[in-house]
Coordinates of C-alpha atoms in Angstrom, one line a residue:
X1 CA 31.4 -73.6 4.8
X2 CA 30.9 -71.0 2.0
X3 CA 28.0 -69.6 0.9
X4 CA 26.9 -70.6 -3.0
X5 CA 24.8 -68.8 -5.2
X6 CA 21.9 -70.8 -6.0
X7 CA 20.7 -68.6 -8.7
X8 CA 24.2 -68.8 -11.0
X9 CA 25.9 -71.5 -9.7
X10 CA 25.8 -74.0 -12.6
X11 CA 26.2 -71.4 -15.5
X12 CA 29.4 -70.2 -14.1
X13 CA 31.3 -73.8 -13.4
X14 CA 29.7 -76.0 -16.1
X15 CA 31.2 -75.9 -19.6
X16 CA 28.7 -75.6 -22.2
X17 CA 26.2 -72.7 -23.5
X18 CA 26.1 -70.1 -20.9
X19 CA 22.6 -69.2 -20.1
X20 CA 22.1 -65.1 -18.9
X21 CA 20.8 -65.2 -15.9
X22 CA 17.2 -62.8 -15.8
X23 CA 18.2 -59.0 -15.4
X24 CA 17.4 -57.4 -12.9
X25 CA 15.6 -53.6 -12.6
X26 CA 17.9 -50.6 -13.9
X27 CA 19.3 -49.1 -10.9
X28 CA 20.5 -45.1 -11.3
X29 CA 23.8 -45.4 -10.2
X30 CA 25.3 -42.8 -7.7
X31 CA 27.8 -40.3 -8.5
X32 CA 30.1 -40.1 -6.0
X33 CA 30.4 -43.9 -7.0
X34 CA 30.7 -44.4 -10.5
X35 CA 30.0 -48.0 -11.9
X36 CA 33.1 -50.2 -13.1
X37 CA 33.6 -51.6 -16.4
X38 CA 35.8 -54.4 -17.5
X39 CA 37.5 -54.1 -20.3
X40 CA 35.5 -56.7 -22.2
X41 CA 32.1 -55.2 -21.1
X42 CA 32.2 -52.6 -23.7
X43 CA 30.8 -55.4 -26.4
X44 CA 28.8 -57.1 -24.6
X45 CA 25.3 -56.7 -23.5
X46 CA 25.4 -58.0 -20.1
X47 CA 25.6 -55.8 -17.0
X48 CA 27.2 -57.7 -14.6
X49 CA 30.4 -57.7 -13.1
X50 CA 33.5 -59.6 -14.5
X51 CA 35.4 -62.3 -12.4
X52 CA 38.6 -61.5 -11.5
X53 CA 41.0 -64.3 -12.8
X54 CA 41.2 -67.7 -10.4
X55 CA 45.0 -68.2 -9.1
X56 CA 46.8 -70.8 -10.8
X57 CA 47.8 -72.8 -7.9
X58 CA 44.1 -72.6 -6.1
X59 CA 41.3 -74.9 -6.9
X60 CA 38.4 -74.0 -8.5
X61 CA 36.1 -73.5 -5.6
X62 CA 32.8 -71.6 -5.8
X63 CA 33.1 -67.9 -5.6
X64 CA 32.5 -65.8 -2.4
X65 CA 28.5 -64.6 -2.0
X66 CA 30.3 -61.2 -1.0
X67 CA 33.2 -59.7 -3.0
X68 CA 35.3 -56.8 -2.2
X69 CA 35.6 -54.3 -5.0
X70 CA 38.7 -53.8 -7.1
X71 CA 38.7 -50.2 -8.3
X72 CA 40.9 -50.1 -11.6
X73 CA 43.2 -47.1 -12.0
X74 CA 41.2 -44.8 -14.3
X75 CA 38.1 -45.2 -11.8
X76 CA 40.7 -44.5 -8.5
X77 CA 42.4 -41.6 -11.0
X78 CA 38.8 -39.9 -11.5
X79 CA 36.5 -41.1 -9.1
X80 CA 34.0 -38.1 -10.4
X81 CA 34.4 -38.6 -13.9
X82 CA 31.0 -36.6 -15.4
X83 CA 31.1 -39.7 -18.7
X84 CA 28.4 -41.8 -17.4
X85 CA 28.8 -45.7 -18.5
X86 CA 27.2 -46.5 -22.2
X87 CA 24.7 -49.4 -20.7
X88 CA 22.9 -46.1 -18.3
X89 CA 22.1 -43.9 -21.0
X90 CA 18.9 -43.8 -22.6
X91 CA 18.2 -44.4 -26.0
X92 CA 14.9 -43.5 -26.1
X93 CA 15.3 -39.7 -25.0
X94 CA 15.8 -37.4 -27.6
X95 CA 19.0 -35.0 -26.8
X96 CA 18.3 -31.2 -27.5
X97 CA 21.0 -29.7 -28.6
X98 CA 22.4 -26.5 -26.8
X99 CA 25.4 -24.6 -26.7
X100 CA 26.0 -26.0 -23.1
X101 CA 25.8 -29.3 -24.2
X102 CA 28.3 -28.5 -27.3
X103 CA 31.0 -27.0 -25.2
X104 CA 31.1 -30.3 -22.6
X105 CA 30.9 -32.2 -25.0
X106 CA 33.7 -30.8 -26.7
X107 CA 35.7 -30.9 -23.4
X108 CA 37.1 -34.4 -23.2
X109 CA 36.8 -36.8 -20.1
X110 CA 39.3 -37.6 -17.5
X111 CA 42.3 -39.8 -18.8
X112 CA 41.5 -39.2 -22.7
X113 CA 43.5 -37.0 -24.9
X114 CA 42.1 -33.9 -26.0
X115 CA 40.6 -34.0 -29.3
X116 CA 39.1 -30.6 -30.8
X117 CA 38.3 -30.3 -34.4
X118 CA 38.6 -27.5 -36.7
X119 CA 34.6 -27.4 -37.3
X120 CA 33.5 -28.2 -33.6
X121 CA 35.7 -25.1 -32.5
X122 CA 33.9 -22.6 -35.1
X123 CA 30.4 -23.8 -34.5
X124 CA 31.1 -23.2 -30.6
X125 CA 32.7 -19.6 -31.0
X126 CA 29.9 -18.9 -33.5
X127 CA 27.2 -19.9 -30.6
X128 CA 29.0 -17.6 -28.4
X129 CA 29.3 -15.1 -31.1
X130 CA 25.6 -15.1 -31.6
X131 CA 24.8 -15.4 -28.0
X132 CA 26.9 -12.1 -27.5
X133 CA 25.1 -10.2 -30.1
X134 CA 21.8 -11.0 -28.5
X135 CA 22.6 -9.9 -25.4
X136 CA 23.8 -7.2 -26.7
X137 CA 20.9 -5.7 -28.8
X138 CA 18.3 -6.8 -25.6
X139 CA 20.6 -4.2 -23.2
X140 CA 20.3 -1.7 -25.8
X141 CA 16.1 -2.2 -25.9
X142 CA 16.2 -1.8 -22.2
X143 CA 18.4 1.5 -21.8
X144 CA 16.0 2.9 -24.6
X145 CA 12.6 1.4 -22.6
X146 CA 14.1 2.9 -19.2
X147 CA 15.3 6.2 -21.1
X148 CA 11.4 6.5 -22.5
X149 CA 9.8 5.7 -19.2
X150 CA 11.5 8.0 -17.6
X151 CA 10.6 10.4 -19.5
X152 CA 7.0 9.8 -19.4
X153 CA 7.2 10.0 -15.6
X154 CA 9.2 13.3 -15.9
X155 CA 6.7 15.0 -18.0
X156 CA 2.9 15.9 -15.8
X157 CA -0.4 16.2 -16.6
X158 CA -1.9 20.5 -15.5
X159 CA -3.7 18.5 -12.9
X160 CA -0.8 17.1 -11.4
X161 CA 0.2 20.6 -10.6
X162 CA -1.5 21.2 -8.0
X163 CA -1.0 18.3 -5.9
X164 CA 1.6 18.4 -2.8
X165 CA 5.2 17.1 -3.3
X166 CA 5.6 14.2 -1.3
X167 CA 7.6 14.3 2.0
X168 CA 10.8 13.3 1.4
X169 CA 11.3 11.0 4.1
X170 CA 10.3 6.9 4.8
X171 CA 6.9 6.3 2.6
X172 CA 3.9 5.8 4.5
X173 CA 2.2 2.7 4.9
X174 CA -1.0 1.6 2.6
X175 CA -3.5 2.4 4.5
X176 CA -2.6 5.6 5.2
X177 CA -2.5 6.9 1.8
X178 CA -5.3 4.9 0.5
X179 CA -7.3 5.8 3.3
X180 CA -10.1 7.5 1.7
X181 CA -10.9 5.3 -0.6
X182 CA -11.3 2.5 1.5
X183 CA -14.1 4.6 3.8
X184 CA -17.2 2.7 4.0
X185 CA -20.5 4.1 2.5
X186 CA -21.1 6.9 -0.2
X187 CA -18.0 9.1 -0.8
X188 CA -18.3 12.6 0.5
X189 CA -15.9 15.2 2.2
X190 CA -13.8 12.5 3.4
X191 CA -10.7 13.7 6.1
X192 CA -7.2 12.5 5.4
X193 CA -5.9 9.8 7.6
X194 CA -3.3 12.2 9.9
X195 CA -6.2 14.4 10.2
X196 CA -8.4 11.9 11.6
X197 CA -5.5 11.0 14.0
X198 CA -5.3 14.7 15.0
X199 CA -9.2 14.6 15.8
X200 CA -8.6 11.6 17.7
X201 CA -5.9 13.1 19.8
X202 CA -8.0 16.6 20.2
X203 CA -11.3 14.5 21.5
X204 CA -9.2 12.6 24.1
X205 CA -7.2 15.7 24.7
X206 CA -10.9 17.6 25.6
X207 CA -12.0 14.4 27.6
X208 CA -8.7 14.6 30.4
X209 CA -8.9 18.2 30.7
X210 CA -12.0 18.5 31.0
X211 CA -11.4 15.8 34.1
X212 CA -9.2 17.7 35.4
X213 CA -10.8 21.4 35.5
X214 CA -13.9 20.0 36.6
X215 CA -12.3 18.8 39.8
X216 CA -10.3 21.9 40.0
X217 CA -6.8 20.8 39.5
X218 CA -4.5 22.3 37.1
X219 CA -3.9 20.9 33.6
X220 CA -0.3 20.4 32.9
X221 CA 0.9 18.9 29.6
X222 CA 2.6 16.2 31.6
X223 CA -0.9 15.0 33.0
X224 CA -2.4 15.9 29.7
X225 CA -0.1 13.4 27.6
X226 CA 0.4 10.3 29.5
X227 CA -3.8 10.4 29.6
X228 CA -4.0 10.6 25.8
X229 CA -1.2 8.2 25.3
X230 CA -3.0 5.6 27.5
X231 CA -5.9 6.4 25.8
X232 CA -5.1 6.1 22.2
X233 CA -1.7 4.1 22.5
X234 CA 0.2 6.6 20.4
X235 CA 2.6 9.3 20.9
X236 CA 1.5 12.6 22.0
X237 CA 3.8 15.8 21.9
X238 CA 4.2 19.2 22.3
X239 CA 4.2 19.6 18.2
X240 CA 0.2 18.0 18.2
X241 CA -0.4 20.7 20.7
X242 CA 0.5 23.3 18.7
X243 CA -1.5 21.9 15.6
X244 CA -4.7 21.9 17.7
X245 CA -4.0 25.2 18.9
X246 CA -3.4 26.2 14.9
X247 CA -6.6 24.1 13.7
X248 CA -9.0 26.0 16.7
X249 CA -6.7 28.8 19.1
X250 CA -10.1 29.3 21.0
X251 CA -10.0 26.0 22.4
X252 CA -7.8 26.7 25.1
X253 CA -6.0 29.3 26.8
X254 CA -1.3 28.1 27.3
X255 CA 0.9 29.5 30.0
X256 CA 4.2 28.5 31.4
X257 CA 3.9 28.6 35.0
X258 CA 5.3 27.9 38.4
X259 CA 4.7 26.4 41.6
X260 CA 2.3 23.5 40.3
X261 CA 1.7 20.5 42.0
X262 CA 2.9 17.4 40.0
X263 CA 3.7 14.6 42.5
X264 CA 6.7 13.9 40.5
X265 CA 10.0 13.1 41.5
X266 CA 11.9 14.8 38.4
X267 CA 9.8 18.0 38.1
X268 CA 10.3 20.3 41.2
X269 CA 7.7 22.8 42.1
X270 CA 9.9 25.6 41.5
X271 CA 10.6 24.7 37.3
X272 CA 7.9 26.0 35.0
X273 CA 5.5 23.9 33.1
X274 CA 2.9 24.5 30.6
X275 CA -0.7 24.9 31.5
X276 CA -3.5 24.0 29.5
X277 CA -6.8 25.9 30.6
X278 CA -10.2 25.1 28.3
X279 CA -12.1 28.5 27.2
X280 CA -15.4 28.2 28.4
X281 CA -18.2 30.7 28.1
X282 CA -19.5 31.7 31.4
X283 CA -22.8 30.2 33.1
X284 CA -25.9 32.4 33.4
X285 CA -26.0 32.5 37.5
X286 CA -22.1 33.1 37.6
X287 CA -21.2 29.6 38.9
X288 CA -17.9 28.5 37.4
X289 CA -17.8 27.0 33.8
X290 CA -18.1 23.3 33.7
X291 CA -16.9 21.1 30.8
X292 CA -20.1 18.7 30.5
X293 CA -20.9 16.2 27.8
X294 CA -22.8 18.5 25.7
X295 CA -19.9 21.1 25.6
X296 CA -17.3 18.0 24.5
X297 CA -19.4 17.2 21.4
X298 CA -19.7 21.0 20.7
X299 CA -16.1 21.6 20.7
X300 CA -15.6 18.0 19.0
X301 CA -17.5 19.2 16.0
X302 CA -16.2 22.5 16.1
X303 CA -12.9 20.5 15.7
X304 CA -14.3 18.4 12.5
X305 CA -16.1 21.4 10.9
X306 CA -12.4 23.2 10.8
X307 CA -10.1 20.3 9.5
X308 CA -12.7 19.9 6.6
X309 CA -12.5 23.8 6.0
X310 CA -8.8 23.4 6.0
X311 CA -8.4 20.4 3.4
X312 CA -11.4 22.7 1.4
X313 CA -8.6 25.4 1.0
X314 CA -5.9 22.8 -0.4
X315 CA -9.0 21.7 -2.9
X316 CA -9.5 25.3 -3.8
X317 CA -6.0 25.5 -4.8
X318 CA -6.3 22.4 -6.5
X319 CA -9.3 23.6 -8.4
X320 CA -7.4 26.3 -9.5
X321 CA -4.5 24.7 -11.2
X322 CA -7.1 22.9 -13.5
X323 CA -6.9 23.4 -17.0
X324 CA -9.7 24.8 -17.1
X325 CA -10.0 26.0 -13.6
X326 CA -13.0 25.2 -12.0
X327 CA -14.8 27.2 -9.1
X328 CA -17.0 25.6 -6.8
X329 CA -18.9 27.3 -3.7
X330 CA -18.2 25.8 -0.7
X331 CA -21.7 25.7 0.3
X332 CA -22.6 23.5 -2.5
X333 CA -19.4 21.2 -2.2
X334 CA -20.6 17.7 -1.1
X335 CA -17.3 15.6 -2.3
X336 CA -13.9 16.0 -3.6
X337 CA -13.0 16.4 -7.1
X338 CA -12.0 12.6 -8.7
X339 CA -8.2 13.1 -8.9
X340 CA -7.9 15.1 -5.7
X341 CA -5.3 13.2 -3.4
X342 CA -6.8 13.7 0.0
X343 CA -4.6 11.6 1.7
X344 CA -1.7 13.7 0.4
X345 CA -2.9 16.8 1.7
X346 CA 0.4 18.9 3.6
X347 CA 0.4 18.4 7.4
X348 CA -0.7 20.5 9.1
X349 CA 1.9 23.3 10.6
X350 CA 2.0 23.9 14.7
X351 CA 2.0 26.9 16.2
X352 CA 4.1 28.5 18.7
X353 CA 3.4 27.4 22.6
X354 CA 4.6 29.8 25.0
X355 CA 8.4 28.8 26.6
X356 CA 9.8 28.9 30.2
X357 CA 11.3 32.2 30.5
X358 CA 15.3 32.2 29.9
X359 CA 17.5 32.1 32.4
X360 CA 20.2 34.5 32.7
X361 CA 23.3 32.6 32.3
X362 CA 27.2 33.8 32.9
X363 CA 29.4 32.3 30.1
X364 CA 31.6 35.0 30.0
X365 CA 34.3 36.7 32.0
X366 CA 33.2 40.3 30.8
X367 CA 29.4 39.1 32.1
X368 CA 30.7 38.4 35.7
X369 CA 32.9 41.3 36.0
X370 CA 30.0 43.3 34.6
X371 CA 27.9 41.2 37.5
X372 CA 29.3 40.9 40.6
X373 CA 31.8 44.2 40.3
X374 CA 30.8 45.6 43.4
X375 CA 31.4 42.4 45.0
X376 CA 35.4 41.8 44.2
X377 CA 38.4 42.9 45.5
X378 CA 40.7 45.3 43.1
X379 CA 42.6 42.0 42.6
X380 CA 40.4 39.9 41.7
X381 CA 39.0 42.6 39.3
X382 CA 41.8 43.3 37.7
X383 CA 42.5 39.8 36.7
X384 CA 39.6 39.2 35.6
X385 CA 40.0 42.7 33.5
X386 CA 43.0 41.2 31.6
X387 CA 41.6 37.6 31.3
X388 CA 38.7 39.5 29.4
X389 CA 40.7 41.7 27.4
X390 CA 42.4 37.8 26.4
X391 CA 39.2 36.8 25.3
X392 CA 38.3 39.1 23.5
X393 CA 41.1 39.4 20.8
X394 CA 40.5 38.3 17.2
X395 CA 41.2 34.8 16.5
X396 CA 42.9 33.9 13.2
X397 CA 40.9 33.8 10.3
X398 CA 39.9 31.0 8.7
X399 CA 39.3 30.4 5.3
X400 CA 36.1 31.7 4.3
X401 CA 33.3 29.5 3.5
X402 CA 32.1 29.3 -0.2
X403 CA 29.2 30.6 0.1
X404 CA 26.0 28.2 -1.6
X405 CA 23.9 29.3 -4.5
X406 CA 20.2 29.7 -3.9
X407 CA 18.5 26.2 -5.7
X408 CA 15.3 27.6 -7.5
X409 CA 12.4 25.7 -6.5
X410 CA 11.6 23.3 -8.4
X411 CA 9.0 24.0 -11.4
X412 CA 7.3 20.1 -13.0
X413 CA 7.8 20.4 -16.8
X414 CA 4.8 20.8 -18.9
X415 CA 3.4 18.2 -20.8
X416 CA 4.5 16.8 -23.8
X417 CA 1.8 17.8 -26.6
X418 CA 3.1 14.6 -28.7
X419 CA 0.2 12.6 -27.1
X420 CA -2.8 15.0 -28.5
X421 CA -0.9 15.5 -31.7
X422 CA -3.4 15.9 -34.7
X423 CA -6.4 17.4 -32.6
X424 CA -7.9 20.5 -33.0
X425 CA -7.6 22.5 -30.2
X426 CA -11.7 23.3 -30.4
X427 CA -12.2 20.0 -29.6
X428 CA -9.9 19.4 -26.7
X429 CA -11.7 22.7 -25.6
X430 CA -15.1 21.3 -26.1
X431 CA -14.3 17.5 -23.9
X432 CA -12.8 19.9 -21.2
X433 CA -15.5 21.7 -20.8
X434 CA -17.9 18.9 -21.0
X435 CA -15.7 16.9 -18.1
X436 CA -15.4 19.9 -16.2
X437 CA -19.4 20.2 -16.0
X438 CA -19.3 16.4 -15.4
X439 CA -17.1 16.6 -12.3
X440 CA -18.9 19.7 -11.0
X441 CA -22.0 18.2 -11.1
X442 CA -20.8 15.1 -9.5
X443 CA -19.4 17.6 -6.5
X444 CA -21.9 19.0 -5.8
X445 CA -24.5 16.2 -6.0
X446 CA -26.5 16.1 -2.6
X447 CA -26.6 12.3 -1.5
X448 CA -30.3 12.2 -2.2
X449 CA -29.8 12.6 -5.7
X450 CA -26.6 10.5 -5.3
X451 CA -29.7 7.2 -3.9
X452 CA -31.7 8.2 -6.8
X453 CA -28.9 7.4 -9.7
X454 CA -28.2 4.3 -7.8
X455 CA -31.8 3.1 -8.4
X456 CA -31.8 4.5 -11.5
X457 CA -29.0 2.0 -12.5
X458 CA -30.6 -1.0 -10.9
X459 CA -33.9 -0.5 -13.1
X460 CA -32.9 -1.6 -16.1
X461 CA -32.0 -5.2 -14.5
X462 CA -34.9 -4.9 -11.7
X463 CA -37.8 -4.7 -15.2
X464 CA -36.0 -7.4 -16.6
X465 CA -36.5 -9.2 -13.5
X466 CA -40.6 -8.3 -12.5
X467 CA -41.4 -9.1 -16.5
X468 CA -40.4 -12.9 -15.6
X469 CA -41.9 -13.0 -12.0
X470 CA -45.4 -11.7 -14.2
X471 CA -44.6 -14.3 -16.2
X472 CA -44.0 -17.1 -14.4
X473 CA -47.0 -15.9 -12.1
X474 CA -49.4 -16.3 -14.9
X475 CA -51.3 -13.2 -13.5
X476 CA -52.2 -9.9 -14.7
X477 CA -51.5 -8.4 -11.3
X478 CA -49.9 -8.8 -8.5
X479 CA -50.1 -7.3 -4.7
X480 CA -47.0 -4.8 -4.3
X481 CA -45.2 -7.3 -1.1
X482 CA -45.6 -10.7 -3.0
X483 CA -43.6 -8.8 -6.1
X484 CA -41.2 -7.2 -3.9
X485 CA -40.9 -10.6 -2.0
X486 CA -40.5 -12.3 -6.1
X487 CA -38.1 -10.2 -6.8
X488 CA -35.7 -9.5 -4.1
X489 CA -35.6 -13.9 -4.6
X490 CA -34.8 -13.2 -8.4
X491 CA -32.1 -10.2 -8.1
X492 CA -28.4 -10.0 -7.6
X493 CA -28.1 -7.4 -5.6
X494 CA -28.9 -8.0 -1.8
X495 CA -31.6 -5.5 -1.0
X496 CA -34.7 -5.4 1.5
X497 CA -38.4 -5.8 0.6
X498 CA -38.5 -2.1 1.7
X499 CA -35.6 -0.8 -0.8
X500 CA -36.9 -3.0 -3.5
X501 CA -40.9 -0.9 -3.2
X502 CA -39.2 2.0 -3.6
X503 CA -37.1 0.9 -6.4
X504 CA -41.1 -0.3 -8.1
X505 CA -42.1 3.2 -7.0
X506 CA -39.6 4.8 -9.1
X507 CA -40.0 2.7 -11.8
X508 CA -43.4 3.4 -12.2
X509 CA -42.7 7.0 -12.0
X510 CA -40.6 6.6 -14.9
X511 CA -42.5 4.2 -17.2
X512 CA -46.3 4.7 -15.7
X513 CA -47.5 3.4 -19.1
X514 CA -45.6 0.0 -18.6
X515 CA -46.1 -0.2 -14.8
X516 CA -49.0 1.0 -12.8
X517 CA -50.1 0.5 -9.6
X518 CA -53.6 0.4 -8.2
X519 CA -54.7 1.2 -4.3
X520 CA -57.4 -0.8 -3.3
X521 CA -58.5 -0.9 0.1
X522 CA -55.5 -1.3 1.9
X523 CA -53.3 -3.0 -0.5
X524 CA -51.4 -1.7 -3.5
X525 CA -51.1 -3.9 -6.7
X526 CA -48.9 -3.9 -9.2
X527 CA -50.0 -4.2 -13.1
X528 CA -47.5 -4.9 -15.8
X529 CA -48.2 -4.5 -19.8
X530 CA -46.9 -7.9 -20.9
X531 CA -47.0 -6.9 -24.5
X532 CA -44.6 -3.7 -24.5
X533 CA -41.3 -4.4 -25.9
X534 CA -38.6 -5.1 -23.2
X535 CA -35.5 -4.1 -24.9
X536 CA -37.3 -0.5 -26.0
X537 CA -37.8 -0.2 -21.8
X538 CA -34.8 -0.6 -21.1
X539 CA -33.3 1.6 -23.3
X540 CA -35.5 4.2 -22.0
X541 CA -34.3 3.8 -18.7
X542 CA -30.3 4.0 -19.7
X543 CA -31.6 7.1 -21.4
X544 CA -32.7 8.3 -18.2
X545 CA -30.0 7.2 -16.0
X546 CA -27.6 9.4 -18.6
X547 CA -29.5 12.3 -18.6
X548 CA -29.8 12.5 -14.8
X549 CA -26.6 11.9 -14.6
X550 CA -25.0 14.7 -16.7
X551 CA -26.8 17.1 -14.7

């Protein structure tokens, strides 16, 4: 027994008006199975299928709940077709017109005949036309915005002078270069990264040889370098060696020697190996020199004091190449100049360890004839005679090698005056000079002036701050911890009941007609002049900061 459709069952078999059934939710249908359309959908508003036509000989029985579908030859021709059916489109949606949209829509669907007209085709190849042009004109503004960039990178500051050239090899990593800046605390003379490295490697260098001389066994750089590679978990070599000897040669004392106990299965006693023995001044009762713990921090700071003195000469130089040059002492020198790269400071070079002795070698037939002689029969001598005399003919000559020209080192160009074009030269003379004394001051600040301009900065915000702790007190004074305890509440910056007295002492240093304090017994109280203008205080106290400042 078939299964009827409840829903249509009387609209489809009973003559009369036919009543629509209710539609149904839009479904999006899928591509890869486009949606059939009779040929007398296209009027009508309905979105169902159409029966297929009842055989004349059948009876006219319900129809099938399940139907198989007929595919009609355009759909089985273009089973892709990109035309979508009329009843999926929206009418609603605005369509933008692009030049995309005009070029498929100009191409025409599977199965219809190509129609182009004379207008469509020139508004299309005038799109393109336009769209060419365009392109064109933004290449050209990028060539000329490359062009110019590169010529502002060609062209360097007289500062830039004096700075290293950059190794040519793989960059180093971020935190390398940057290192300096990212040092905790108040800047000062502030080691480049590799250098700290090197420091690094000369302390734990100290520390194993000093283990082994004190026990009286023999340094050898084999013992030496797997103890600082365990250590520090780096590489250690013969080239660091030689840049600790060049940063302090009176550390230790290197020989190539023989006979020296390695318990090693490749090295055999007989080979040569390099010694490392510490220089050591000699103890007052004639006892053998020790390496203690007091001696290892000596020679550690000995270490630190000549890495600074070498990156001192590279900021000499730099100083130098200043326009205008600047000379600080190096007594006085408690930071680096502002655009000094320290991180880009030169490695630096090793110096010559001493080498296993050379071997004599026989390679030639004139050196064992000259050798063993006396040792040969006249044979065996003479043979070997003729086989030299072979030898040592000329070969052919080959083509001579071109020889290369000598590349000039390479001098930066000087800078392009088109930036300070219009300005008297008196008064670029007059803001170098004034900069220069700026910086110079700045070097060789001492860090207790350096504390000093940091509270002098924080005062204009710290009066601000103890006029409305007075005021919300409602009392002319107040004892010197409840207003440091007030105010370290009130500010911004994190700071200790101690650091904010002395910030209170300064200030009434300063401004002791606006802030005074009074000792009474034991306690110190703080009085404050509620009347005095706030905005006149604190421009006294900019005023200060500046003039301490440019000094």
């Amino acid at each position: 027994m078939e299964q009827r459709r409840v829903t249509d069952f009387f609209a489809r078999r009973r003559p009369g008006p036919r009543i629509a059934p209710p539609k149904l939710a839009c479904r999006t249908p899928s591509p890869a199975r486009p949606a059939l359309r009779a040929p007398d959908s296209a009027t009508s508003g309905s979105r169902k299928r159409a029966r297929l036509p009842a055989a004349p000989g059948r009876d006219q029985a319900g129809p099938p709940a399940r139907r198989r579908l007929r595919l009609s030859a355009d759909a089985v021709s273009s089973p892709s077709s990109p035309e979508a059916p009329d009843s999926l489109e929206a009418p609603d949606i605005p369509a933008c017109p692009s030049l995309g949209q005009k070029i498929k829509k100009s191409t025409p669907a599977a199965g219809q005949p190509r129609q182009l007209t004379s207008s469509q085709n020139q508004d299309t190849i005038s799109e393109l036309a336009s769209c060419l042009q365009r392109a064109r004109e933004l290449g050209a503004r990028v060539r000329v915005l490359k062009s110019s960039a590169q010529d502002a990178g060609e062209s360097c500051t007289p500062e830039a002078k004096g700075r290293p050239e950059e190794p040519c090899g793989e960059k180093a990593p971020a935190y390398q270069r940057f290192h300096a800046l990212a040092q905790p605390g108040p800047p000062g003379l502030v080691l480049p990264y590799k250098y700290q490295v090197l420091a690094e490697m000369f302390r734990s260098m100290d520390t194993i040889v000093g283990m082994l001389h004190n026990r009286s066994e023999t340094p050898t750089f084999a013992k030496v370098q797997r103890g600082v590679q365990d250590m520090m978990r780096r590489r250690f070599e013969e080239r660091n060696v030689g840049q600790i000897k060049t940063v302090y040669p009176a550390s230790y004392c290197f020989r190539q020697e023989r006979s020296v106990p390695t318990f090693k299965d490749g090295v055999k006693r007989s080979d040569y190996q390099l010694t490392i023995e510490p220089l050591l001044e000699q103890e007052a009762d004639g006892a053998a020199p020790q390496l203690t713990a007091s001696r290892l921090l000596q020679r550690r700071q000995i270490f630190s004091q000549k890495l600074v003195e070498h990156v001192k000469e590279h900021h000499k130089a730099f100083l130098a190449s200043l326009r205008p040059p600047m000379v600080v002492p190096e007594d006085q020198l408690t930071r680096w100049h502002p655009r000094f790269n320290v991180d880009e400071v030169p490695d630096i070079e090793p110096a010559v360890l001493p080498q296993p002795p050379a071997t004599e070698k026989l390679t030639t037939a004139q050196e064992v004839l000259a050798r063993a002689r006396s040792l040969m029969s006249p044979r065996m001598e003479k043979a070997l005679s003729q086989l030299a005399l072979r030898s040592a003919e000329p070969s052919s000559p080959g083509p001579p090698r071109p020889a290369l020209p000598d590349t000039p080192p390479a001098t930066p160009p000087a800078a392009s005056p088109s930036a300070l074009k219009g300005v008297s030269q008196d008064l670029l003379e007059r803001v170098r000079a004034k900069e220069a004394q700026k910086q110079l001051a700045q070097m060789t600040r001492c860090p207790e002036q350096e504390q000093r301009l940091q509270r002098l900065e924080r005062l204009p915000e710290l009066a601000r701050v103890l006029r409305s702790v007075f005021v919300s007190e409602r009392k002319p004074a107040l004892s010197m911890e409840v207003a440091c305890a007030r105010m370290v509440g009130s500010c911004r910056t994190a700071m200790s009941p101690g650091e904010m007295e002395k910030h209170l002492l300064l200030l009434s240093e300063l401004l002791p007609d606006w802030l005074s304090l009074h000792h009474i017994r034991t306690d110190t109280y703080v009085k404050l002049d509620k009347a005095a203008d706030l905005a006149s205080i604190t421009a006294r106290l900019a005023r200060q900061a500046r003039a301490e400042e440019g000094l």
